[in-house]
Amino acid sequence: MRKKIILSILSVVALLANMPVSVACDVCGCGVGSYYLGILPDFNKRFVGLRYQQNRLQTHLGPNGIRTPNSTNETYRTMELWGAWNFGERWRVMAIIPYSFNERTIGNNGLETGKKNGLGDIVIMGHYKLLDDVRTTGTNKLLIQSLWLGAGIKTPTGEYDTSEQSSAEMGAPNNFQLGTASTDFMINAAYDIRLMDAGLNVNTTYKINTENKHEYRYANKLTINALAYYKFNIKNKVRISPNTGVLYETQPKDVLYNRFDLVQSGGHSTMGIAGIEINIGAISIGGNFQTPINQNLADGRIKAENRFMTHVSFSF
């Protein structure tokens, strides 16, 4: 019976990894957006892995989100090499190296397309474990809490297309980029509390963007996600953790020449999340599906659709 459960879950993960999924913009997770962490793979010393994310959005929408002949469908696919290394009991360093595949179709008939493939902006983050508490409750249940505080830097390694910025000056969104051409900074906090096998993971990141050499500054962004999960242990060999929660992102409008707000930028979105994490020895695999619950992006001129993420990692 347990073997059937494991095979069924693995089949679902494989199916999700191959299903056609949708996309997003700067405020909602595209290649130049913030970096979603979620629940990290279980590891003691270090891990390295691959993560695939796919997002979709519609841009150049008319009033009230109505499609026009100039409306576009944009798809952002990103393969990330990522990993982390713990130093002692309290310190951790993490790196994310993205490679993006961006596609854009203009008009309802898809007569005009654009593609951009290449290295994105590399991220390096450091974390310190401020809280590490393990105790037994009055009912003899194990209660575990941890709190990590971190900061990071996003380097301008991805290519920046100035023609997109020229279009932005005429009222278009400046999302279809591999990088931002700016050095940006992130502050992060990750709190996890678990009573026996049931837990809650809360992760928040504030991204501070600087003006690039072309005098364009993507707005600062706040990202908060909360995931409830439950760990099923099978013969102490396989751990299966379904999870569900919400992701909230918000930012003001981008700024051009340190004085002009970009109309098709900024806003907020709330996404519902359902996912699963599976640990088999040193191997971790998982994925999640994210769907919009509420959004107001670029004053309704941008619409985020579904997202998908899957990963495989190895701890050693």
Tab-separated table of C-alpha atoms in Angstrom:
chain	number	residue	atom	x	y	z
A	1	MET	CA	0.000	0.000	0.000
A	2	ARG	CA	2.765	2.422	0.918
A	3	LYS	CA	4.596	1.638	-2.319
A	4	LYS	CA	1.442	2.485	-4.239
A	5	ILE	CA	1.145	5.812	-2.391
A	6	ILE	CA	4.753	6.719	-3.179
A	7	LEU	CA	4.378	5.767	-6.850
A	8	SER	CA	1.165	7.773	-7.104
A	9	ILE	CA	2.769	10.891	-5.638
A	10	LEU	CA	5.819	10.560	-7.887
A	11	SER	CA	3.501	10.209	-10.864
A	12	VAL	CA	1.690	13.420	-9.884
A	13	VAL	CA	4.991	15.295	-9.606
A	14	ALA	CA	6.093	14.019	-13.000
A	15	LEU	CA	2.765	14.989	-14.510
A	16	LEU	CA	2.962	18.500	-13.089
A	17	ALA	CA	6.502	18.901	-14.389
A	18	ASN	CA	5.260	18.289	-17.927
A	19	MET	CA	1.987	20.174	-17.896
A	20	PRO	CA	1.751	23.466	-19.809
A	21	VAL	CA	1.937	26.234	-17.237
A	22	SER	CA	1.691	29.983	-17.321
A	23	VAL	CA	3.713	33.176	-16.490
A	24	ALA	CA	4.370	36.572	-14.775
A	25	CYS	CA	5.956	40.072	-14.668
A	26	ASP	CA	8.343	42.021	-12.450
A	27	VAL	CA	5.792	42.327	-9.659
A	28	CYS	CA	4.661	38.737	-10.132
A	29	GLY	CA	7.807	36.703	-10.498
A	30	CYS	CA	9.344	36.977	-13.992
A	31	GLY	CA	13.059	36.785	-14.741
A	32	VAL	CA	13.745	40.226	-13.299
A	33	GLY	CA	11.421	39.747	-10.327
A	34	SER	CA	12.225	38.651	-6.799
A	35	TYR	CA	13.338	35.133	-5.917
A	36	TYR	CA	10.851	32.704	-4.373
A	37	LEU	CA	12.441	30.411	-1.775
A	38	GLY	CA	9.570	28.504	-0.177
A	39	ILE	CA	10.424	25.409	1.886
A	40	LEU	CA	14.073	24.504	1.438
A	41	PRO	CA	15.157	20.871	0.978
A	42	ASP	CA	16.073	19.080	4.206
A	43	PHE	CA	19.851	19.145	4.621
A	44	ASN	CA	22.374	19.310	7.439
A	45	LYS	CA	25.563	20.562	5.782
A	46	ARG	CA	24.991	21.509	2.148
A	47	PHE	CA	22.864	20.862	-0.921
A	48	VAL	CA	22.971	21.565	-4.634
A	49	GLY	CA	20.129	21.222	-7.111
A	50	LEU	CA	18.195	22.350	-10.142
A	51	ARG	CA	14.962	24.320	-10.035
A	52	TYR	CA	12.602	25.006	-12.938
A	53	GLN	CA	10.036	27.803	-12.852
A	54	GLN	CA	7.473	28.741	-15.460
A	55	ASN	CA	5.217	31.796	-15.391
A	56	ARG	CA	2.879	33.605	-17.790
A	57	LEU	CA	1.176	36.984	-17.998
A	58	GLN	CA	-0.804	39.176	-20.338
A	59	THR	CA	0.337	42.772	-20.920
A	60	HIS	CA	-0.814	45.829	-22.878
A	61	LEU	CA	-4.380	45.210	-21.761
A	62	GLY	CA	-7.012	47.868	-22.308
A	63	PRO	CA	-9.245	49.467	-19.658
A	64	ASN	CA	-10.730	46.951	-17.206
A	65	GLY	CA	-8.259	44.302	-18.417
A	66	ILE	CA	-9.809	43.940	-21.889
A	67	ARG	CA	-7.568	42.387	-24.549
A	68	THR	CA	-6.736	44.504	-27.609
A	69	PRO	CA	-4.864	43.800	-30.884
A	70	ASN	CA	-1.709	45.044	-29.123
A	71	SER	CA	-2.087	42.789	-26.079
A	72	THR	CA	0.736	40.299	-25.560
A	73	ASN	CA	1.242	36.889	-24.000
A	74	GLU	CA	4.594	36.621	-22.251
A	75	THR	CA	6.112	33.396	-20.968
A	76	TYR	CA	9.088	33.217	-18.624
A	77	ARG	CA	10.850	29.882	-18.130
A	78	THR	CA	13.840	29.785	-15.819
A	79	MET	CA	16.224	26.945	-14.993
A	80	GLU	CA	18.173	27.658	-11.815
A	81	LEU	CA	21.277	26.052	-10.403
A	82	TRP	CA	20.990	26.679	-6.682
A	83	GLY	CA	22.548	25.462	-3.478
A	84	ALA	CA	23.390	26.282	0.121
A	85	TRP	CA	26.200	25.551	2.559
A	86	ASN	CA	25.878	25.591	6.349
A	87	PHE	CA	28.854	26.749	8.406
A	88	GLY	CA	28.581	25.411	11.927
A	89	GLU	CA	25.190	25.586	13.634
A	90	ARG	CA	24.258	29.184	12.834
A	91	TRP	CA	25.534	30.358	9.435
A	92	ARG	CA	24.390	29.600	5.894
A	93	VAL	CA	25.392	30.843	2.432
A	94	MET	CA	23.073	30.385	-0.562
A	95	ALA	CA	23.541	31.024	-4.287
A	96	ILE	CA	21.088	31.044	-7.225
A	97	ILE	CA	22.306	31.055	-10.840
A	98	PRO	CA	19.365	31.452	-13.287
A	99	TYR	CA	19.219	30.808	-17.018
A	100	SER	CA	16.060	32.161	-18.633
A	101	PHE	CA	13.995	31.397	-21.726
A	102	ASN	CA	11.599	34.273	-22.426
A	103	GLU	CA	8.939	34.264	-25.146
A	104	ARG	CA	6.453	36.915	-26.242
A	105	THR	CA	3.530	36.745	-28.668
A	106	ILE	CA	1.753	39.909	-29.792
A	107	GLY	CA	-1.885	39.921	-30.874
A	108	ASN	CA	-4.562	37.261	-30.713
A	109	ASN	CA	-3.194	35.406	-33.738
A	110	GLY	CA	0.413	35.299	-32.528
A	111	LEU	CA	1.709	36.876	-35.748
A	112	GLU	CA	4.613	38.602	-34.046
A	113	THR	CA	6.926	36.896	-31.550
A	114	GLY	CA	10.062	37.657	-29.574
A	115	LYS	CA	12.521	35.434	-27.736
A	116	LYS	CA	15.353	36.037	-25.274
A	117	ASN	CA	17.503	33.252	-23.858
A	118	GLY	CA	20.461	33.703	-21.576
A	119	LEU	CA	22.019	34.016	-18.155
A	120	GLY	CA	19.983	35.951	-15.613
A	121	ASP	CA	21.032	37.924	-12.555
A	122	ILE	CA	22.996	35.805	-10.059
A	123	VAL	CA	21.979	36.007	-6.392
A	124	ILE	CA	24.134	35.347	-3.310
A	125	MET	CA	22.622	35.385	0.182
A	126	GLY	CA	23.895	34.849	3.709
A	127	HIS	CA	21.746	33.773	6.662
A	128	TYR	CA	22.146	33.594	10.437
A	129	LYS	CA	19.999	31.320	12.613
A	130	LEU	CA	18.737	33.612	15.357
A	131	LEU	CA	16.399	31.054	16.960
A	132	ASP	CA	16.871	27.295	17.284
A	133	ASP	CA	14.477	25.931	19.887
A	134	VAL	CA	13.557	22.286	20.514
A	135	ARG	CA	11.344	21.385	23.452
A	136	THR	CA	8.693	18.978	24.709
A	137	THR	CA	5.216	20.313	25.456
A	138	GLY	CA	3.114	19.448	28.484
A	139	THR	CA	1.423	16.725	26.436
A	140	ASN	CA	4.796	15.146	25.541
A	141	LYS	CA	4.770	16.434	21.958
A	142	LEU	CA	7.904	17.697	20.252
A	143	LEU	CA	7.859	21.416	19.395
A	144	ILE	CA	10.585	22.777	17.085
A	145	GLN	CA	11.124	26.423	16.110
A	146	SER	CA	13.744	28.154	13.978
A	147	LEU	CA	14.263	31.690	12.709
A	148	TRP	CA	16.792	32.601	10.016
A	149	LEU	CA	17.685	36.212	9.199
A	150	GLY	CA	19.557	36.986	6.014
A	151	ALA	CA	20.738	39.520	3.484
A	152	GLY	CA	21.854	39.161	-0.098
A	153	ILE	CA	22.950	40.813	-3.300
A	154	LYS	CA	21.704	40.422	-6.876
A	155	THR	CA	24.427	41.041	-9.416
A	156	PRO	CA	23.815	42.540	-12.915
A	157	THR	CA	24.945	39.471	-14.873
A	158	GLY	CA	21.847	39.224	-17.082
A	159	GLU	CA	21.597	41.099	-20.373
A	160	TYR	CA	19.500	44.290	-20.341
A	161	ASP	CA	17.742	45.338	-23.566
A	162	THR	CA	17.604	49.154	-23.829
A	163	SER	CA	14.988	48.939	-26.600
A	164	GLU	CA	12.546	47.588	-23.999
A	165	GLN	CA	13.270	50.647	-21.868
A	166	SER	CA	12.606	52.883	-24.875
A	167	SER	CA	9.226	51.193	-25.229
A	168	ALA	CA	8.635	51.713	-21.512
A	169	GLU	CA	9.132	55.440	-22.015
A	170	MET	CA	6.143	55.249	-24.379
A	171	GLY	CA	3.980	53.480	-21.786
A	172	ALA	CA	4.899	49.797	-22.231
A	173	PRO	CA	5.983	47.523	-19.340
A	174	ASN	CA	9.722	46.923	-18.969
A	175	ASN	CA	9.468	43.252	-17.987
A	176	PHE	CA	10.783	41.363	-21.005
A	177	GLN	CA	14.386	41.319	-19.796
A	178	LEU	CA	16.996	38.767	-18.770
A	179	GLY	CA	18.413	41.134	-16.146
A	180	THR	CA	17.921	44.561	-14.610
A	181	ALA	CA	21.447	45.995	-15.225
A	182	SER	CA	21.423	47.052	-11.567
A	183	THR	CA	22.996	45.788	-8.361
A	184	ASP	CA	20.158	45.101	-5.959
A	185	PHE	CA	19.924	44.005	-2.338
A	186	MET	CA	17.634	41.704	-0.370
A	187	ILE	CA	16.678	41.292	3.274
A	188	ASN	CA	15.112	37.984	4.247
A	189	ALA	CA	13.545	36.304	7.272
A	190	ALA	CA	12.381	32.681	7.432
A	191	TYR	CA	10.462	31.312	10.424
A	192	ASP	CA	9.458	27.673	10.844
A	193	ILE	CA	7.437	26.127	13.648
A	194	ARG	CA	6.538	22.448	13.839
A	195	LEU	CA	4.535	20.465	16.393
A	196	MET	CA	5.407	16.817	15.823
A	197	ASP	CA	4.756	16.389	12.065
A	198	ALA	CA	2.554	19.451	11.410
A	199	GLY	CA	4.265	22.742	10.693
A	200	LEU	CA	4.071	26.288	9.376
A	201	ASN	CA	6.762	28.006	7.311
A	202	VAL	CA	6.706	31.807	6.872
A	203	ASN	CA	9.189	33.493	4.542
A	204	THR	CA	9.458	37.212	3.765
A	205	THR	CA	11.861	39.062	1.477
A	206	TYR	CA	12.270	42.784	0.857
A	207	LYS	CA	14.170	43.557	-2.351
A	208	ILE	CA	15.862	46.953	-2.610
A	209	ASN	CA	16.481	47.899	-6.233
A	210	THR	CA	18.963	50.540	-7.355
A	211	GLU	CA	18.941	52.681	-10.492
A	212	ASN	CA	20.830	51.145	-13.394
A	213	LYS	CA	23.245	53.001	-15.681
A	214	HIS	CA	20.382	53.685	-18.093
A	215	GLU	CA	18.595	55.691	-15.352
A	216	TYR	CA	15.852	53.126	-14.855
A	217	ARG	CA	14.975	51.816	-11.398
A	218	TYR	CA	12.687	48.856	-10.812
A	219	ALA	CA	10.589	49.494	-7.716
A	220	ASN	CA	11.426	47.866	-4.392
A	221	LYS	CA	9.401	44.730	-3.749
A	222	LEU	CA	7.960	42.994	-0.695
A	223	THR	CA	7.265	39.256	-0.924
A	224	ILE	CA	5.595	37.227	1.852
A	225	ASN	CA	4.597	33.572	1.716
A	226	ALA	CA	3.179	31.243	4.360
A	227	LEU	CA	2.965	27.475	3.892
A	228	ALA	CA	1.318	24.914	6.163
A	229	TYR	CA	2.713	21.391	5.780
A	230	TYR	CA	2.549	17.887	7.226
A	231	LYS	CA	5.350	15.309	7.178
A	232	PHE	CA	4.510	11.665	6.551
A	233	ASN	CA	7.377	9.363	7.527
A	234	ILE	CA	7.477	5.970	5.818
A	235	LYS	CA	9.812	3.457	7.504
A	236	ASN	CA	12.216	6.335	8.282
A	237	LYS	CA	13.334	6.147	4.648
A	238	VAL	CA	10.864	8.303	2.753
A	239	ARG	CA	9.408	11.591	3.969
A	240	ILE	CA	6.454	13.091	2.092
A	241	SER	CA	5.362	16.648	2.908
A	242	PRO	CA	2.302	18.087	1.158
A	243	ASN	CA	1.940	21.816	1.693
A	244	THR	CA	-0.505	24.613	0.984
A	245	GLY	CA	-0.515	28.349	1.545
A	246	VAL	CA	-0.463	31.842	0.065
A	247	LEU	CA	2.083	34.144	-1.588
A	248	TYR	CA	1.707	37.940	-1.515
A	249	GLU	CA	3.800	40.367	-3.577
A	250	THR	CA	3.583	44.162	-3.726
A	251	GLN	CA	5.614	47.076	-5.072
A	252	PRO	CA	5.099	50.698	-6.157
A	253	LYS	CA	5.772	51.881	-9.712
A	254	ASP	CA	9.144	51.809	-11.470
A	255	VAL	CA	10.941	55.137	-11.854
A	256	LEU	CA	12.596	56.561	-14.979
A	257	TYR	CA	15.230	59.334	-14.848
A	258	ASN	CA	14.677	59.565	-11.096
A	259	ARG	CA	11.404	61.458	-11.605
A	260	PHE	CA	8.835	59.720	-13.845
A	261	ASP	CA	6.656	56.849	-12.630
A	262	LEU	CA	6.054	54.122	-15.237
A	263	VAL	CA	2.328	53.612	-15.807
A	264	GLN	CA	2.508	49.894	-16.683
A	265	SER	CA	4.341	48.832	-13.522
A	266	GLY	CA	3.712	48.273	-9.835
A	267	GLY	CA	0.767	46.729	-8.062
A	268	HIS	CA	0.085	43.690	-5.928
A	269	SER	CA	-0.956	40.049	-6.277
A	270	THR	CA	-1.991	37.202	-3.989
A	271	MET	CA	-1.395	33.618	-5.135
A	272	GLY	CA	-2.721	30.377	-3.692
A	273	ILE	CA	-0.099	27.617	-3.436
A	274	ALA	CA	-0.382	23.815	-3.382
A	275	GLY	CA	2.721	21.658	-3.456
A	276	ILE	CA	4.594	18.619	-2.260
A	277	GLU	CA	8.133	17.834	-1.072
A	278	ILE	CA	9.587	14.306	-1.065
A	279	ASN	CA	12.843	13.253	0.615
A	280	ILE	CA	14.423	9.878	-0.145
A	281	GLY	CA	17.787	9.706	1.588
A	282	ALA	CA	19.979	12.478	0.178
A	283	ILE	CA	17.603	13.172	-2.713
A	284	SER	CA	14.830	15.768	-2.513
A	285	ILE	CA	12.242	16.390	-5.200
A	286	GLY	CA	9.210	18.600	-5.156
A	287	GLY	CA	7.049	21.146	-6.849
A	288	ASN	CA	4.166	23.537	-6.406
A	289	PHE	CA	1.388	25.129	-8.388
A	290	GLN	CA	0.439	28.779	-7.831
A	291	THR	CA	-2.791	30.377	-8.999
A	292	PRO	CA	-3.958	34.001	-8.652
A	293	ILE	CA	-6.495	34.740	-5.931
A	294	ASN	CA	-6.444	38.518	-6.207
A	295	GLN	CA	-4.383	40.968	-8.270
A	296	ASN	CA	-4.128	44.563	-9.412
A	297	LEU	CA	-1.027	44.938	-11.572
A	298	ALA	CA	-0.150	48.120	-13.465
A	299	ASP	CA	-3.612	49.501	-12.729
A	300	GLY	CA	-5.209	46.497	-14.426
A	301	ARG	CA	-3.083	46.679	-17.607
A	302	ILE	CA	-1.214	43.466	-16.692
A	303	LYS	CA	-2.758	40.139	-15.740
A	304	ALA	CA	-0.787	37.364	-14.042
A	305	GLU	CA	-1.765	33.780	-14.726
A	306	ASN	CA	-0.763	30.477	-13.124
A	307	ARG	CA	2.788	29.550	-12.166
A	308	PHE	CA	4.597	26.306	-11.625
A	309	MET	CA	7.879	25.337	-9.980
A	310	THR	CA	9.638	21.982	-9.625
A	311	HIS	CA	13.055	21.036	-8.263
A	312	VAL	CA	15.457	18.205	-7.551
A	313	SER	CA	18.346	18.510	-5.131
A	314	PHE	CA	21.087	16.437	-3.538
A	315	SER	CA	22.383	16.969	0.006
A	316	PHE	CA	25.874	15.909	1.023
